[in-house]
PDB file of C-alpha atoms and ligand atoms in Angstrom:
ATOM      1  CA  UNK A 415      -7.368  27.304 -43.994  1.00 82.00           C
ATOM      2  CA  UNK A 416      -9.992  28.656 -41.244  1.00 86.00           C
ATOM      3  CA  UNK A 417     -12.682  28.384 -41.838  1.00 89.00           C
ATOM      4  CA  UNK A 418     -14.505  31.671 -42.596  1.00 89.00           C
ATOM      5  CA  UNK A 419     -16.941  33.699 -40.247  1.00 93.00           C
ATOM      6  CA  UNK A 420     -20.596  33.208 -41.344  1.00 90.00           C
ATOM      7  CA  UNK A 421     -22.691  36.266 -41.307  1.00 95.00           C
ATOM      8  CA  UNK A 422     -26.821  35.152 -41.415  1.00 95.00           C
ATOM      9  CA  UNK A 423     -29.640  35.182 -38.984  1.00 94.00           C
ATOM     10  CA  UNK A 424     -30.134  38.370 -37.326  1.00 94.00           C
ATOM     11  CA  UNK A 425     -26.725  39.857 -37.740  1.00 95.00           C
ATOM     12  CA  UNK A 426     -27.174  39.322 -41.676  1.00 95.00           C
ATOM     13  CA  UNK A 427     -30.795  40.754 -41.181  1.00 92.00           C
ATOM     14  CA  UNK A 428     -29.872  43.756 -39.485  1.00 92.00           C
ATOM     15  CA  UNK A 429     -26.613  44.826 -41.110  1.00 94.00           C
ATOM     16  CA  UNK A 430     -27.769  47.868 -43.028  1.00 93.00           C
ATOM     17  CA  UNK A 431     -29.982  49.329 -40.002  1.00 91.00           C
ATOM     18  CA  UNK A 432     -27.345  48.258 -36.754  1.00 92.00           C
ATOM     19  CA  UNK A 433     -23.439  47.676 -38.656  1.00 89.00           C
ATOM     20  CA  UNK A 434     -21.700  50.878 -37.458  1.00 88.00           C
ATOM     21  CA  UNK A 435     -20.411  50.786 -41.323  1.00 92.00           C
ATOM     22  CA  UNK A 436     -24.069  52.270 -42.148  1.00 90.00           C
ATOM     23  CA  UNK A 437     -23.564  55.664 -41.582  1.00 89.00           C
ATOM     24  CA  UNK A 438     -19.364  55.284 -42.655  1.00 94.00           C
ATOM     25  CA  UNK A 439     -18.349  58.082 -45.175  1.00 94.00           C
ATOM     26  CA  UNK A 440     -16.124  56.264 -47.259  1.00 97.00           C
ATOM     27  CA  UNK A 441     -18.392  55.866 -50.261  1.00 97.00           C
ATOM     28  CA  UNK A 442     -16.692  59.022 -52.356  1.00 97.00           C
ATOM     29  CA  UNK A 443     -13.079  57.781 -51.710  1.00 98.00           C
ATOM     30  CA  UNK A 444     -13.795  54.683 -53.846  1.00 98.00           C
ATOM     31  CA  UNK A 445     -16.394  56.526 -56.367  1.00 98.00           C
ATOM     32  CA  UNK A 446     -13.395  58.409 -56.800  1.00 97.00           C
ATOM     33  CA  UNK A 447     -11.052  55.926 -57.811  1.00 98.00           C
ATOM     34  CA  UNK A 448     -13.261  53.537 -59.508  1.00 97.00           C
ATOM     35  CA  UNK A 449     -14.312  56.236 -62.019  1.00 96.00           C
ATOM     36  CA  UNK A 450     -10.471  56.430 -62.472  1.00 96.00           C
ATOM     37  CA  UNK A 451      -9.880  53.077 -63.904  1.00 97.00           C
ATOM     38  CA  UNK A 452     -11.675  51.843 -66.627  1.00 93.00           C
ATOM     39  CA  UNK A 453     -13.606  48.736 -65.288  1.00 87.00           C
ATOM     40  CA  UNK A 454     -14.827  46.171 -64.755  1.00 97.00           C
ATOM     41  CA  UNK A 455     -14.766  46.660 -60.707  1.00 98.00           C
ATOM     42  CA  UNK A 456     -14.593  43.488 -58.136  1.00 98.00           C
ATOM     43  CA  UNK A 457     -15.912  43.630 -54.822  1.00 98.00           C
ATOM     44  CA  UNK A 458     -14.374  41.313 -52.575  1.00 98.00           C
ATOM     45  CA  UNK A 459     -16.858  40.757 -49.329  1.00 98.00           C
ATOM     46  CA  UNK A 460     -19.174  42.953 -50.689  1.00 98.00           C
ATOM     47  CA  UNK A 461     -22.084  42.091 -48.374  1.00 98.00           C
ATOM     48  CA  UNK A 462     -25.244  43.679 -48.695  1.00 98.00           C
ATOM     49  CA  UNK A 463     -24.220  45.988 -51.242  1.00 98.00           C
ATOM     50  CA  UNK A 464     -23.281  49.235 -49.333  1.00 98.00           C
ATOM     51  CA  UNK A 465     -20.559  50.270 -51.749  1.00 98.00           C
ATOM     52  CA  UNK A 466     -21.853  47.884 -54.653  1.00 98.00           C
ATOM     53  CA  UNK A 467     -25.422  49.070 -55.149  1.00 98.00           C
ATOM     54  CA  UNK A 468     -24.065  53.320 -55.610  1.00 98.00           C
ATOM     55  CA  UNK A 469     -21.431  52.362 -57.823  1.00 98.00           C
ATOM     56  CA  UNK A 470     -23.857  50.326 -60.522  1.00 98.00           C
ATOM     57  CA  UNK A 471     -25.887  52.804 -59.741  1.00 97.00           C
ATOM     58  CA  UNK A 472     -23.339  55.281 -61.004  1.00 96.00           C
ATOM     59  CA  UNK A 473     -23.448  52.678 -64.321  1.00 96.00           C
ATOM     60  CA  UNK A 474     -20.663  50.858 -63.430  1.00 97.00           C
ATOM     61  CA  UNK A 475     -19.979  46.937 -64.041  1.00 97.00           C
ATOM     62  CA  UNK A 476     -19.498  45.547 -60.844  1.00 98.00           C
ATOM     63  CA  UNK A 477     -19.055  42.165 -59.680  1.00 98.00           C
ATOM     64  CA  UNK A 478     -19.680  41.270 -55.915  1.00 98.00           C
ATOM     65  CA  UNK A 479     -18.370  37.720 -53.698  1.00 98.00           C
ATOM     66  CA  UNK A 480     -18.781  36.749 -50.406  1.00 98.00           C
ATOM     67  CA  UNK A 481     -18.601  33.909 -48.286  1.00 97.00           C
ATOM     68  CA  UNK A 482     -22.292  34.590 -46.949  1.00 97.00           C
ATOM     69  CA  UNK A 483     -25.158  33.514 -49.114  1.00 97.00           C
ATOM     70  CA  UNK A 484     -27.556  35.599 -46.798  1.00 97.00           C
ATOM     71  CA  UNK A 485     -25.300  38.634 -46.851  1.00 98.00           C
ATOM     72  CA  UNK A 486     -25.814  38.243 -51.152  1.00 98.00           C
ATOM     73  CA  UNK A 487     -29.363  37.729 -50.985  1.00 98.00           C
ATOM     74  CA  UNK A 488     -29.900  40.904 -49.480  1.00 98.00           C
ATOM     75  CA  UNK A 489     -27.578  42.546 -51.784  1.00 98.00           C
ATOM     76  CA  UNK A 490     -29.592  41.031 -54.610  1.00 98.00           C
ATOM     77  CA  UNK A 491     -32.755  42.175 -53.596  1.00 98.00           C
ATOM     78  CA  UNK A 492     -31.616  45.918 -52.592  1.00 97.00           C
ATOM     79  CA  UNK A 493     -30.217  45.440 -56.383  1.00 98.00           C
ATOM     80  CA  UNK A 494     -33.522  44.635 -57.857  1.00 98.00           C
ATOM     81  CA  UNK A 495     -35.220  47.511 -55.675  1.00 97.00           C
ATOM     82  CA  UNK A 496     -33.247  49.570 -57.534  1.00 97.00           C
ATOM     83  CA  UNK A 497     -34.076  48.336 -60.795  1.00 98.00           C
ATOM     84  CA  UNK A 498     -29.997  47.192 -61.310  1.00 97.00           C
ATOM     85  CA  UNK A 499     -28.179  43.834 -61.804  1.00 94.00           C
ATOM     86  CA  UNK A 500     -24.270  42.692 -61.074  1.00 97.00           C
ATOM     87  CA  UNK A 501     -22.835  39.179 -61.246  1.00 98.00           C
ATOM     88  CA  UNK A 502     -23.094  38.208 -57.440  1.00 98.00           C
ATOM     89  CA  UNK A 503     -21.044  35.161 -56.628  1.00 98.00           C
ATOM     90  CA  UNK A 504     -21.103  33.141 -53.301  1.00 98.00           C
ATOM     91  CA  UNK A 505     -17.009  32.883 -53.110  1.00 97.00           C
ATOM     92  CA  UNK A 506     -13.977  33.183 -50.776  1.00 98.00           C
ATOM     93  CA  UNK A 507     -11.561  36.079 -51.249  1.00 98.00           C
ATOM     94  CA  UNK A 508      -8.499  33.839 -50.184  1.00 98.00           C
ATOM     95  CA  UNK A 509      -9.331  31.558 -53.196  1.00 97.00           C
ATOM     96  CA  UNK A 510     -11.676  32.535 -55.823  1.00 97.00           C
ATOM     97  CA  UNK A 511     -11.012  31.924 -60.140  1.00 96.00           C
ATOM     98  CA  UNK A 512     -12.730  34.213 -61.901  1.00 96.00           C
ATOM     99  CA  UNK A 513     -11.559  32.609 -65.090  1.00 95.00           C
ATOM    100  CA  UNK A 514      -9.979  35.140 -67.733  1.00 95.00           C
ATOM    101  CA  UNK A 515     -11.646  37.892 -66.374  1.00 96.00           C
ATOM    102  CA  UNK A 516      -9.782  40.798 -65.352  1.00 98.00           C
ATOM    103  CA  UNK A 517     -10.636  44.189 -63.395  1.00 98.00           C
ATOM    104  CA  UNK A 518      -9.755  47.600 -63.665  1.00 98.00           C
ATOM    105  CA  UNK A 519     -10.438  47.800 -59.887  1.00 98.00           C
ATOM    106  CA  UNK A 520     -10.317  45.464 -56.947  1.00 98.00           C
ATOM    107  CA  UNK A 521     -11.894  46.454 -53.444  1.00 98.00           C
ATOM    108  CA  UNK A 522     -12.409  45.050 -50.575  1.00 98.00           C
ATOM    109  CA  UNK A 523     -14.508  47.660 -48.572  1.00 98.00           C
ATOM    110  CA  UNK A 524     -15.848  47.723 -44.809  1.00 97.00           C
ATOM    111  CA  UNK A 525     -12.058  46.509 -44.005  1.00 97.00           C
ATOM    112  CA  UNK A 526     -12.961  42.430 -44.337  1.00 97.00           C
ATOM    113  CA  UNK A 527      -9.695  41.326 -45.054  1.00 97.00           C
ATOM    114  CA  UNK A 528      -9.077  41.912 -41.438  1.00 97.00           C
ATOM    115  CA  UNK A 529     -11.913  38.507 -41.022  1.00 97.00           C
ATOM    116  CA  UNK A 530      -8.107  37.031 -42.682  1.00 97.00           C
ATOM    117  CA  UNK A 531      -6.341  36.066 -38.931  1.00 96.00           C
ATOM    118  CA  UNK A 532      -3.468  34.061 -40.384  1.00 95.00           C
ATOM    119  CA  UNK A 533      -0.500  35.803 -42.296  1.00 95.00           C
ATOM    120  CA  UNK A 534      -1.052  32.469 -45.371  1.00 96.00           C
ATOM    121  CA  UNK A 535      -4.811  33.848 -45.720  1.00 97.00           C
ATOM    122  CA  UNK A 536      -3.893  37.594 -46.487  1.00 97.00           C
ATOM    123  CA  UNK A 537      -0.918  36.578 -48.803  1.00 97.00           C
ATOM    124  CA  UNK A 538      -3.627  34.315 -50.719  1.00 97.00           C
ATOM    125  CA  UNK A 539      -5.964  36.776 -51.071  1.00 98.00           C
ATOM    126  CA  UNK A 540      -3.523  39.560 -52.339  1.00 98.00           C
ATOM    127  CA  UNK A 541      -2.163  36.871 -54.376  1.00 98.00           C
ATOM    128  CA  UNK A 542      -5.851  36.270 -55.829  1.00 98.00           C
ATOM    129  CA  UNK A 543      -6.775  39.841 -56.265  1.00 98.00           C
ATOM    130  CA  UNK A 544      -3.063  40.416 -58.303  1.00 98.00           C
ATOM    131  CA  UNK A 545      -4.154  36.988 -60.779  1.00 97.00           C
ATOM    132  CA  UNK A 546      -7.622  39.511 -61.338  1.00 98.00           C
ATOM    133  CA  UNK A 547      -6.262  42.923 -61.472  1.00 98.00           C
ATOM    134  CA  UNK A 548      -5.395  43.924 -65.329  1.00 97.00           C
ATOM    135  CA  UNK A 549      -1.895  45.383 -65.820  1.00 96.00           C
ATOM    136  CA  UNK A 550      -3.315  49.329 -65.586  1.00 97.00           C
ATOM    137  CA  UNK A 551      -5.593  47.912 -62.398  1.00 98.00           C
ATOM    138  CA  UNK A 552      -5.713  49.150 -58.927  1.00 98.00           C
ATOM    139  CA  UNK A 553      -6.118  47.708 -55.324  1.00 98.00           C
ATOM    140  CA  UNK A 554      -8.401  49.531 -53.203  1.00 98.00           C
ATOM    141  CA  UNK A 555      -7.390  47.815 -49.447  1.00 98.00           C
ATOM    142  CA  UNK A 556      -8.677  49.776 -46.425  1.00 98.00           C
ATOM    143  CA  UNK A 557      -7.471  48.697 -42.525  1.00 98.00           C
ATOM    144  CA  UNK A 558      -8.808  49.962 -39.484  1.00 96.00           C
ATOM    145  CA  UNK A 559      -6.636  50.659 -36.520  1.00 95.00           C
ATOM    146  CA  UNK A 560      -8.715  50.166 -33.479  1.00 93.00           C
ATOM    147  CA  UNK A 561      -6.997  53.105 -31.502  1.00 92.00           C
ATOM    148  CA  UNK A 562     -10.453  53.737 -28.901  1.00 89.00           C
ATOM    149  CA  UNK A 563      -9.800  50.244 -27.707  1.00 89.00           C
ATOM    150  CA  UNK A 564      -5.820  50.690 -27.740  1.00 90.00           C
ATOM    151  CA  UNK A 565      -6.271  54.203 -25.582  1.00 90.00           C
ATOM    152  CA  UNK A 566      -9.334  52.584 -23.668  1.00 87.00           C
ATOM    153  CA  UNK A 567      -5.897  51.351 -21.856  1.00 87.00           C
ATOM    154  CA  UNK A 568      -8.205  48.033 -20.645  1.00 91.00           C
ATOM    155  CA  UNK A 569      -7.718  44.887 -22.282  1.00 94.00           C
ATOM    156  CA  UNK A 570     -11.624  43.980 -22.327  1.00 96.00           C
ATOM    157  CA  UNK A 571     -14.786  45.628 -22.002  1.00 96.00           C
ATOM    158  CA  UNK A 572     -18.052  44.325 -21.208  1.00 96.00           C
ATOM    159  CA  UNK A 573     -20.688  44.206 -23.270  1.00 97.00           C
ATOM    160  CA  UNK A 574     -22.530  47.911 -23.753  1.00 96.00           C
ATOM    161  CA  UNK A 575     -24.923  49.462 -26.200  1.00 97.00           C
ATOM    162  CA  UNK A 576     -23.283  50.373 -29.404  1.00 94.00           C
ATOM    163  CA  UNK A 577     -26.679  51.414 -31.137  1.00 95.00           C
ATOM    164  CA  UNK A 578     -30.164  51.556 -31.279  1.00 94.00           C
ATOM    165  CA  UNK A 579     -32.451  52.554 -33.951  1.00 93.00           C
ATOM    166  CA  UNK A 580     -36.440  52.863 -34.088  1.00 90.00           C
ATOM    167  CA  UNK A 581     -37.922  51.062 -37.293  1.00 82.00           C
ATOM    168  CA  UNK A 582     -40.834  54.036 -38.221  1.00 75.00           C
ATOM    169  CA  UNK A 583     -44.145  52.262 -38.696  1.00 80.00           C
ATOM    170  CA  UNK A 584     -42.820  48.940 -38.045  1.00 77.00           C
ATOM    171  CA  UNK A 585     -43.276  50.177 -33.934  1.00 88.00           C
ATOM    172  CA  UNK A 586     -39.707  47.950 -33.367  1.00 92.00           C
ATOM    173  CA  UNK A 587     -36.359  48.741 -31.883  1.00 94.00           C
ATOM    174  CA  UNK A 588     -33.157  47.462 -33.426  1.00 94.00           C
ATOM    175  CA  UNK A 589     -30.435  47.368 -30.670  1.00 96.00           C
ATOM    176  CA  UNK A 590     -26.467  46.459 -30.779  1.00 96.00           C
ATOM    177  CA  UNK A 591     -24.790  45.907 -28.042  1.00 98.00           C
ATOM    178  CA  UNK A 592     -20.738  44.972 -28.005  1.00 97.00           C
ATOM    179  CA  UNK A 593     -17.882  44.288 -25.761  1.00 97.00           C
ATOM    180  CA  UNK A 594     -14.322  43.640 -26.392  1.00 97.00           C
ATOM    181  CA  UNK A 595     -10.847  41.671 -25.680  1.00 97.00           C
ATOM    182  CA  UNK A 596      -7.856  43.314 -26.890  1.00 96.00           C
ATOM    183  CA  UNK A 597      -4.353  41.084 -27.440  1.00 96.00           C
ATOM    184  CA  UNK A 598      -2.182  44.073 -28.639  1.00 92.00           C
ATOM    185  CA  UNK A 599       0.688  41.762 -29.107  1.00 92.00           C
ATOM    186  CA  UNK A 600      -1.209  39.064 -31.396  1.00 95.00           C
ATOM    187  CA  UNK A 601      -2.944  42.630 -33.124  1.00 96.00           C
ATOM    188  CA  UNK A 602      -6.348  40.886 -32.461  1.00 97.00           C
ATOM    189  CA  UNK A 603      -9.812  42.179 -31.453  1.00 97.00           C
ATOM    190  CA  UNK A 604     -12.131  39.635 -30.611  1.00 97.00           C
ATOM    191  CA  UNK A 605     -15.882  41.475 -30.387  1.00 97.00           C
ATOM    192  CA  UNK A 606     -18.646  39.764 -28.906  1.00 98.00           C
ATOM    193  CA  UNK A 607     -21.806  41.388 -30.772  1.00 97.00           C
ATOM    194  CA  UNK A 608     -25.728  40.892 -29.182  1.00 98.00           C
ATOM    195  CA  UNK A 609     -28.320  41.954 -31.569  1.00 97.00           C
ATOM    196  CA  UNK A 610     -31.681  42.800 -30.310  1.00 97.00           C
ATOM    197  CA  UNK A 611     -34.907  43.228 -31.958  1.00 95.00           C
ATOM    198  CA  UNK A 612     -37.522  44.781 -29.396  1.00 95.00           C
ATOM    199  CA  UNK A 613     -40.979  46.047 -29.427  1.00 94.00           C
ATOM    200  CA  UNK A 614     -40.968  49.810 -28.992  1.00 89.00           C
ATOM    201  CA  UNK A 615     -42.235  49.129 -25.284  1.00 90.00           C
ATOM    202  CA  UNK A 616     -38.959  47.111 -24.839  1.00 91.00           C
ATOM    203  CA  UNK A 617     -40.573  43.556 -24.876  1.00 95.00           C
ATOM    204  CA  UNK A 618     -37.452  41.423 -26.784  1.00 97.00           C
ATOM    205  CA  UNK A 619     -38.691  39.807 -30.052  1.00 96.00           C
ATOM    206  CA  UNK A 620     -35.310  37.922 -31.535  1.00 96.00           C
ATOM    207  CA  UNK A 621     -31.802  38.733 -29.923  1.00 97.00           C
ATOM    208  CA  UNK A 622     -28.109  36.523 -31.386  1.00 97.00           C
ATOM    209  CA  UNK A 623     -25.185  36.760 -30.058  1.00 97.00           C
ATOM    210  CA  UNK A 624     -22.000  36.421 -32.295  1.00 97.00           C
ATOM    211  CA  UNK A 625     -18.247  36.321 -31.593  1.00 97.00           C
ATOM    212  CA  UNK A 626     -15.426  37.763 -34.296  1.00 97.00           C
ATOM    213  CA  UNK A 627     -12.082  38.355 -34.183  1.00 97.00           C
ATOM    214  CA  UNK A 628     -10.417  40.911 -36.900  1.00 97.00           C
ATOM    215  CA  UNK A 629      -6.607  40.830 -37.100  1.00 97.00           C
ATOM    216  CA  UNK A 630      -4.885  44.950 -37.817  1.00 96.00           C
ATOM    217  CA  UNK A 631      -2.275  45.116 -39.837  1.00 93.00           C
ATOM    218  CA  UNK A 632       0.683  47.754 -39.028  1.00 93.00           C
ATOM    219  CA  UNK A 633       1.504  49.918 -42.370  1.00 95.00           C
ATOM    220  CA  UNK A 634       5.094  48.188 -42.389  1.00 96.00           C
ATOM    221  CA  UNK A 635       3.653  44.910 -42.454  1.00 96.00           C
ATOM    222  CA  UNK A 636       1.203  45.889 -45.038  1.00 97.00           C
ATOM    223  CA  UNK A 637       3.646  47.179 -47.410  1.00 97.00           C
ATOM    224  CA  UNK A 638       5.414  43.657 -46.991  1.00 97.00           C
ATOM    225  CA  UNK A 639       2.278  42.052 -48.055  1.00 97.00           C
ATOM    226  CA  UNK A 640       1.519  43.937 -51.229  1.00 98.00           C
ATOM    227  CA  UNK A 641       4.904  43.650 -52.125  1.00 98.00           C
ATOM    228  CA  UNK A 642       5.087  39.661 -51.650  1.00 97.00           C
ATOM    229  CA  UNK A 643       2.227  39.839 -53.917  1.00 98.00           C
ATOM    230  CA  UNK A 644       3.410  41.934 -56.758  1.00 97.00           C
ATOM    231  CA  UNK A 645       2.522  45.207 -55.940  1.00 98.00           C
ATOM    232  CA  UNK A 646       5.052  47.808 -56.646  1.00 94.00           C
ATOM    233  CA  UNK A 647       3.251  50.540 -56.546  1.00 97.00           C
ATOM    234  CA  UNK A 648       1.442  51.850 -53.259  1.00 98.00           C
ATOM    235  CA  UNK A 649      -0.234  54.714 -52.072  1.00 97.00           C
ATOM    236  CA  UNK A 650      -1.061  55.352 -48.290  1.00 98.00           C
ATOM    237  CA  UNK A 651      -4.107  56.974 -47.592  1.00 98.00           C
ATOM    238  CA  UNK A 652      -5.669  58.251 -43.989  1.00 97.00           C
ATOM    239  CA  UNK A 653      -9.040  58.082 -42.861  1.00 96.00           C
ATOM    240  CA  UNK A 654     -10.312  58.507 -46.808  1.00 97.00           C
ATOM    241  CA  UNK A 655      -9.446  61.785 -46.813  1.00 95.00           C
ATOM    242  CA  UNK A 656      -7.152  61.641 -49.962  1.00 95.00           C
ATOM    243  CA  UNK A 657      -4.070  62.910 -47.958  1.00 96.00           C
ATOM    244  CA  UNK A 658      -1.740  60.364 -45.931  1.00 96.00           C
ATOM    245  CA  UNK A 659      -2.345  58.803 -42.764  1.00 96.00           C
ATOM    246  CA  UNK A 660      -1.802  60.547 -39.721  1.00 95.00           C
ATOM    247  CA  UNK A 661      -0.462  58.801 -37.028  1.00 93.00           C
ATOM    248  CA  UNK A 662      -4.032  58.502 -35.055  1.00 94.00           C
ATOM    249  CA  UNK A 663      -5.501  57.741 -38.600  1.00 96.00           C
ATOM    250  CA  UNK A 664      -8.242  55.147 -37.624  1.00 96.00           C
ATOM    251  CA  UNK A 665      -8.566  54.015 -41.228  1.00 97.00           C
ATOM    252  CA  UNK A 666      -5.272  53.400 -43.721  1.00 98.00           C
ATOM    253  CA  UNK A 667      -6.168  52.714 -47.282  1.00 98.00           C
ATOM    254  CA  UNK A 668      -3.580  51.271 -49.243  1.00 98.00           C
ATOM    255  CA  UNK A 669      -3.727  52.038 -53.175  1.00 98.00           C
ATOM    256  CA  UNK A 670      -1.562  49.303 -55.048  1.00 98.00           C
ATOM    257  CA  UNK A 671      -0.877  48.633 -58.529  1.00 98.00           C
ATOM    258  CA  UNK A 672       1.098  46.158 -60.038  1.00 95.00           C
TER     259      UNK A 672
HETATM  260  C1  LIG B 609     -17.844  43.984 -42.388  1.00 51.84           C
HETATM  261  S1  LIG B 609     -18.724  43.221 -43.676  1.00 51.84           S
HETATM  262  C2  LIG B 609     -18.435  44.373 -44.992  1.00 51.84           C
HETATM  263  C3  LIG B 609     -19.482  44.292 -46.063  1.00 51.84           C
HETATM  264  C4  LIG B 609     -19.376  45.369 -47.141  1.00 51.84           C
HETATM  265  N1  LIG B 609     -18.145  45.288 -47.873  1.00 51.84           N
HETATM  266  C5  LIG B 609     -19.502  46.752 -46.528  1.00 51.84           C
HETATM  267  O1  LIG B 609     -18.550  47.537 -46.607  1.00 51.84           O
HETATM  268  O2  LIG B 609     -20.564  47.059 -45.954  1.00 51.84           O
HETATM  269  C6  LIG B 609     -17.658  41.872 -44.099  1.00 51.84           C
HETATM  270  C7  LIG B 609     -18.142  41.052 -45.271  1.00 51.84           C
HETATM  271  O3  LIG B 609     -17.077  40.185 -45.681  1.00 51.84           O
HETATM  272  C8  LIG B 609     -17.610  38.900 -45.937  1.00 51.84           C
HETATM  273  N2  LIG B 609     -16.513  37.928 -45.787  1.00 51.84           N
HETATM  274  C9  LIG B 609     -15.864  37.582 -44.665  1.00 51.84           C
HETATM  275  N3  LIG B 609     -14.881  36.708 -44.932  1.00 51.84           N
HETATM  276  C10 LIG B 609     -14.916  36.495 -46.275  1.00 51.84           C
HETATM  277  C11 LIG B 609     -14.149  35.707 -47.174  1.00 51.84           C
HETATM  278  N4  LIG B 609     -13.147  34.954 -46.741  1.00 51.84           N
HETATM  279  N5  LIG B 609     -14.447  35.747 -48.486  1.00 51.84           N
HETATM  280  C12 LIG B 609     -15.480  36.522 -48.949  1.00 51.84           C
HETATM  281  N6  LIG B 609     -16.243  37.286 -48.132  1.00 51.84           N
HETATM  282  C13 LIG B 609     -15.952  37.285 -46.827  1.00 51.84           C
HETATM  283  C14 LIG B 609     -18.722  38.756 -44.926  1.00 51.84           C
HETATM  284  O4  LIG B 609     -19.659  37.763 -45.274  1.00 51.84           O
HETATM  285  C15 LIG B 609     -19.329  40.164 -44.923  1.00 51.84           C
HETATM  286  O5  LIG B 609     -20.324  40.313 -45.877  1.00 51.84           O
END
């Protein structure tokens, strides 16, 4: 299997300031379901603890992988901050054994299992989360449909600022800047990411500059997926709104028990 993308260094650093997922709203949507379920809850990719950290705050038992050690370490310390503890594992969430455990709830939040390219790596990772999930579980997948680069109607974009944001006291500037290459037949987005940390006079301190590509996957083939991996029941979701998807729904969260 690919191998999978690293997140550390700068990017890692400045996830929680400069990831556009900082200021997402999806936090209620799984608060929502996770109280739902009796737990324990697994969170696949679960970085630097943006949905982890409120829900054991809300008391729940959560435990966290992902593939990036750095990514943990700053979950682990934002954990601590808090006063709070969860198992934290450095793991892969196209093959990970958790032993006899099983979860109430599964999620993979932040949409990483588009990082999975190839059609073997999703199957293995739904195949891995179904092994986890107890028998009254749930399977909280979100996509992300990248419809302002479909409509953009180019099939690249330079690189242009994405974000900036002024650290108070530390007199810094954190600044993103991103371009694109769209293959709508393949479904692929490769993003080329620059991160920049400045002096508030614009002098550059650190920059890094980081190439992904995130796979979308269409509803039908979804379905297909979940299915394959012994899901038989699935709800659709749009935009974490509790309602279905709309057809410009950027975000479709898929809801699947066994
Ligand atoms: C976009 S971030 C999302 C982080 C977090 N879930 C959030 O919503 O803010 C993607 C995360 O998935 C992790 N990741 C990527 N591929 C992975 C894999 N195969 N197994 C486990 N984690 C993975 C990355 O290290 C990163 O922390």
């Amino acid at each position: 299997m690919a191998e999978t993308y690293h997140y550390e260094g700068l990017e890692a650093e400045l996830y929680d300031s400069l990831d556009e997922l900082a200021d997402f709203e999806d936090f209620s949507f799984y608060q929502w379901f996770a109280d739902a379920v009796a737990g324990p809850v697994l969170d696949l990719g679960c970085g630097t603890g943006r949905i982890l950290l409120p829900l054991v705050e809300r008391g729940l038992e959560v435990v966290g992988i992902d593939s990036s050690r750095a990514m943990l370490d700053l979950c682990e310390k934002r954990l601590s901050g808090a006063g709070k503890g969860a198992e934290l594992a450095v793991g892969d969430m196209r093959n990970f054994d958790l032993g006899a455990k099983r979860f109430g709830t599964i999620m993979v939040p932040g949409f990483s299992i588009q990082m999975l390219l190839e059609d073997e790596e999703l199957e293995a990772c739904l195949s891995c989360c179904r092994r986890h999930l107890r028998e009254d579980g749930q399977l909280i997948v979100p996509t992300h449909m990248p419809w302002e680069m479909i409509w953009d109607g180019r099939d690249s974009c330079p690189l242009e600022k994405r974000k900036e944001v002024e650290l108070s006291g530390a007199g810094e500037r954190l600044v993103a800047l991103q371009g694109w290459r769209l293959d709508a037949q393949g479904q692929r987005l490769s993003l080329s990411n620059r991160y920049e940390r400045r002096l508030a006079n614009g002098d550059l301190l650190a920059s890094e500059e980081k190439e992904m590509t995130l796979r979308w996957h269409l509803p039908h083939e979804m379905m297909q997926r979940l299915g394959e991996a012994g899901f038989s029941d699935v709800s659709v979701y749009g935009d974490f709104e509790f309602e279905p998807p709309e057809a410009d729904s950027e975000s479709i969260v898929y809801l699947a028990r066994i």
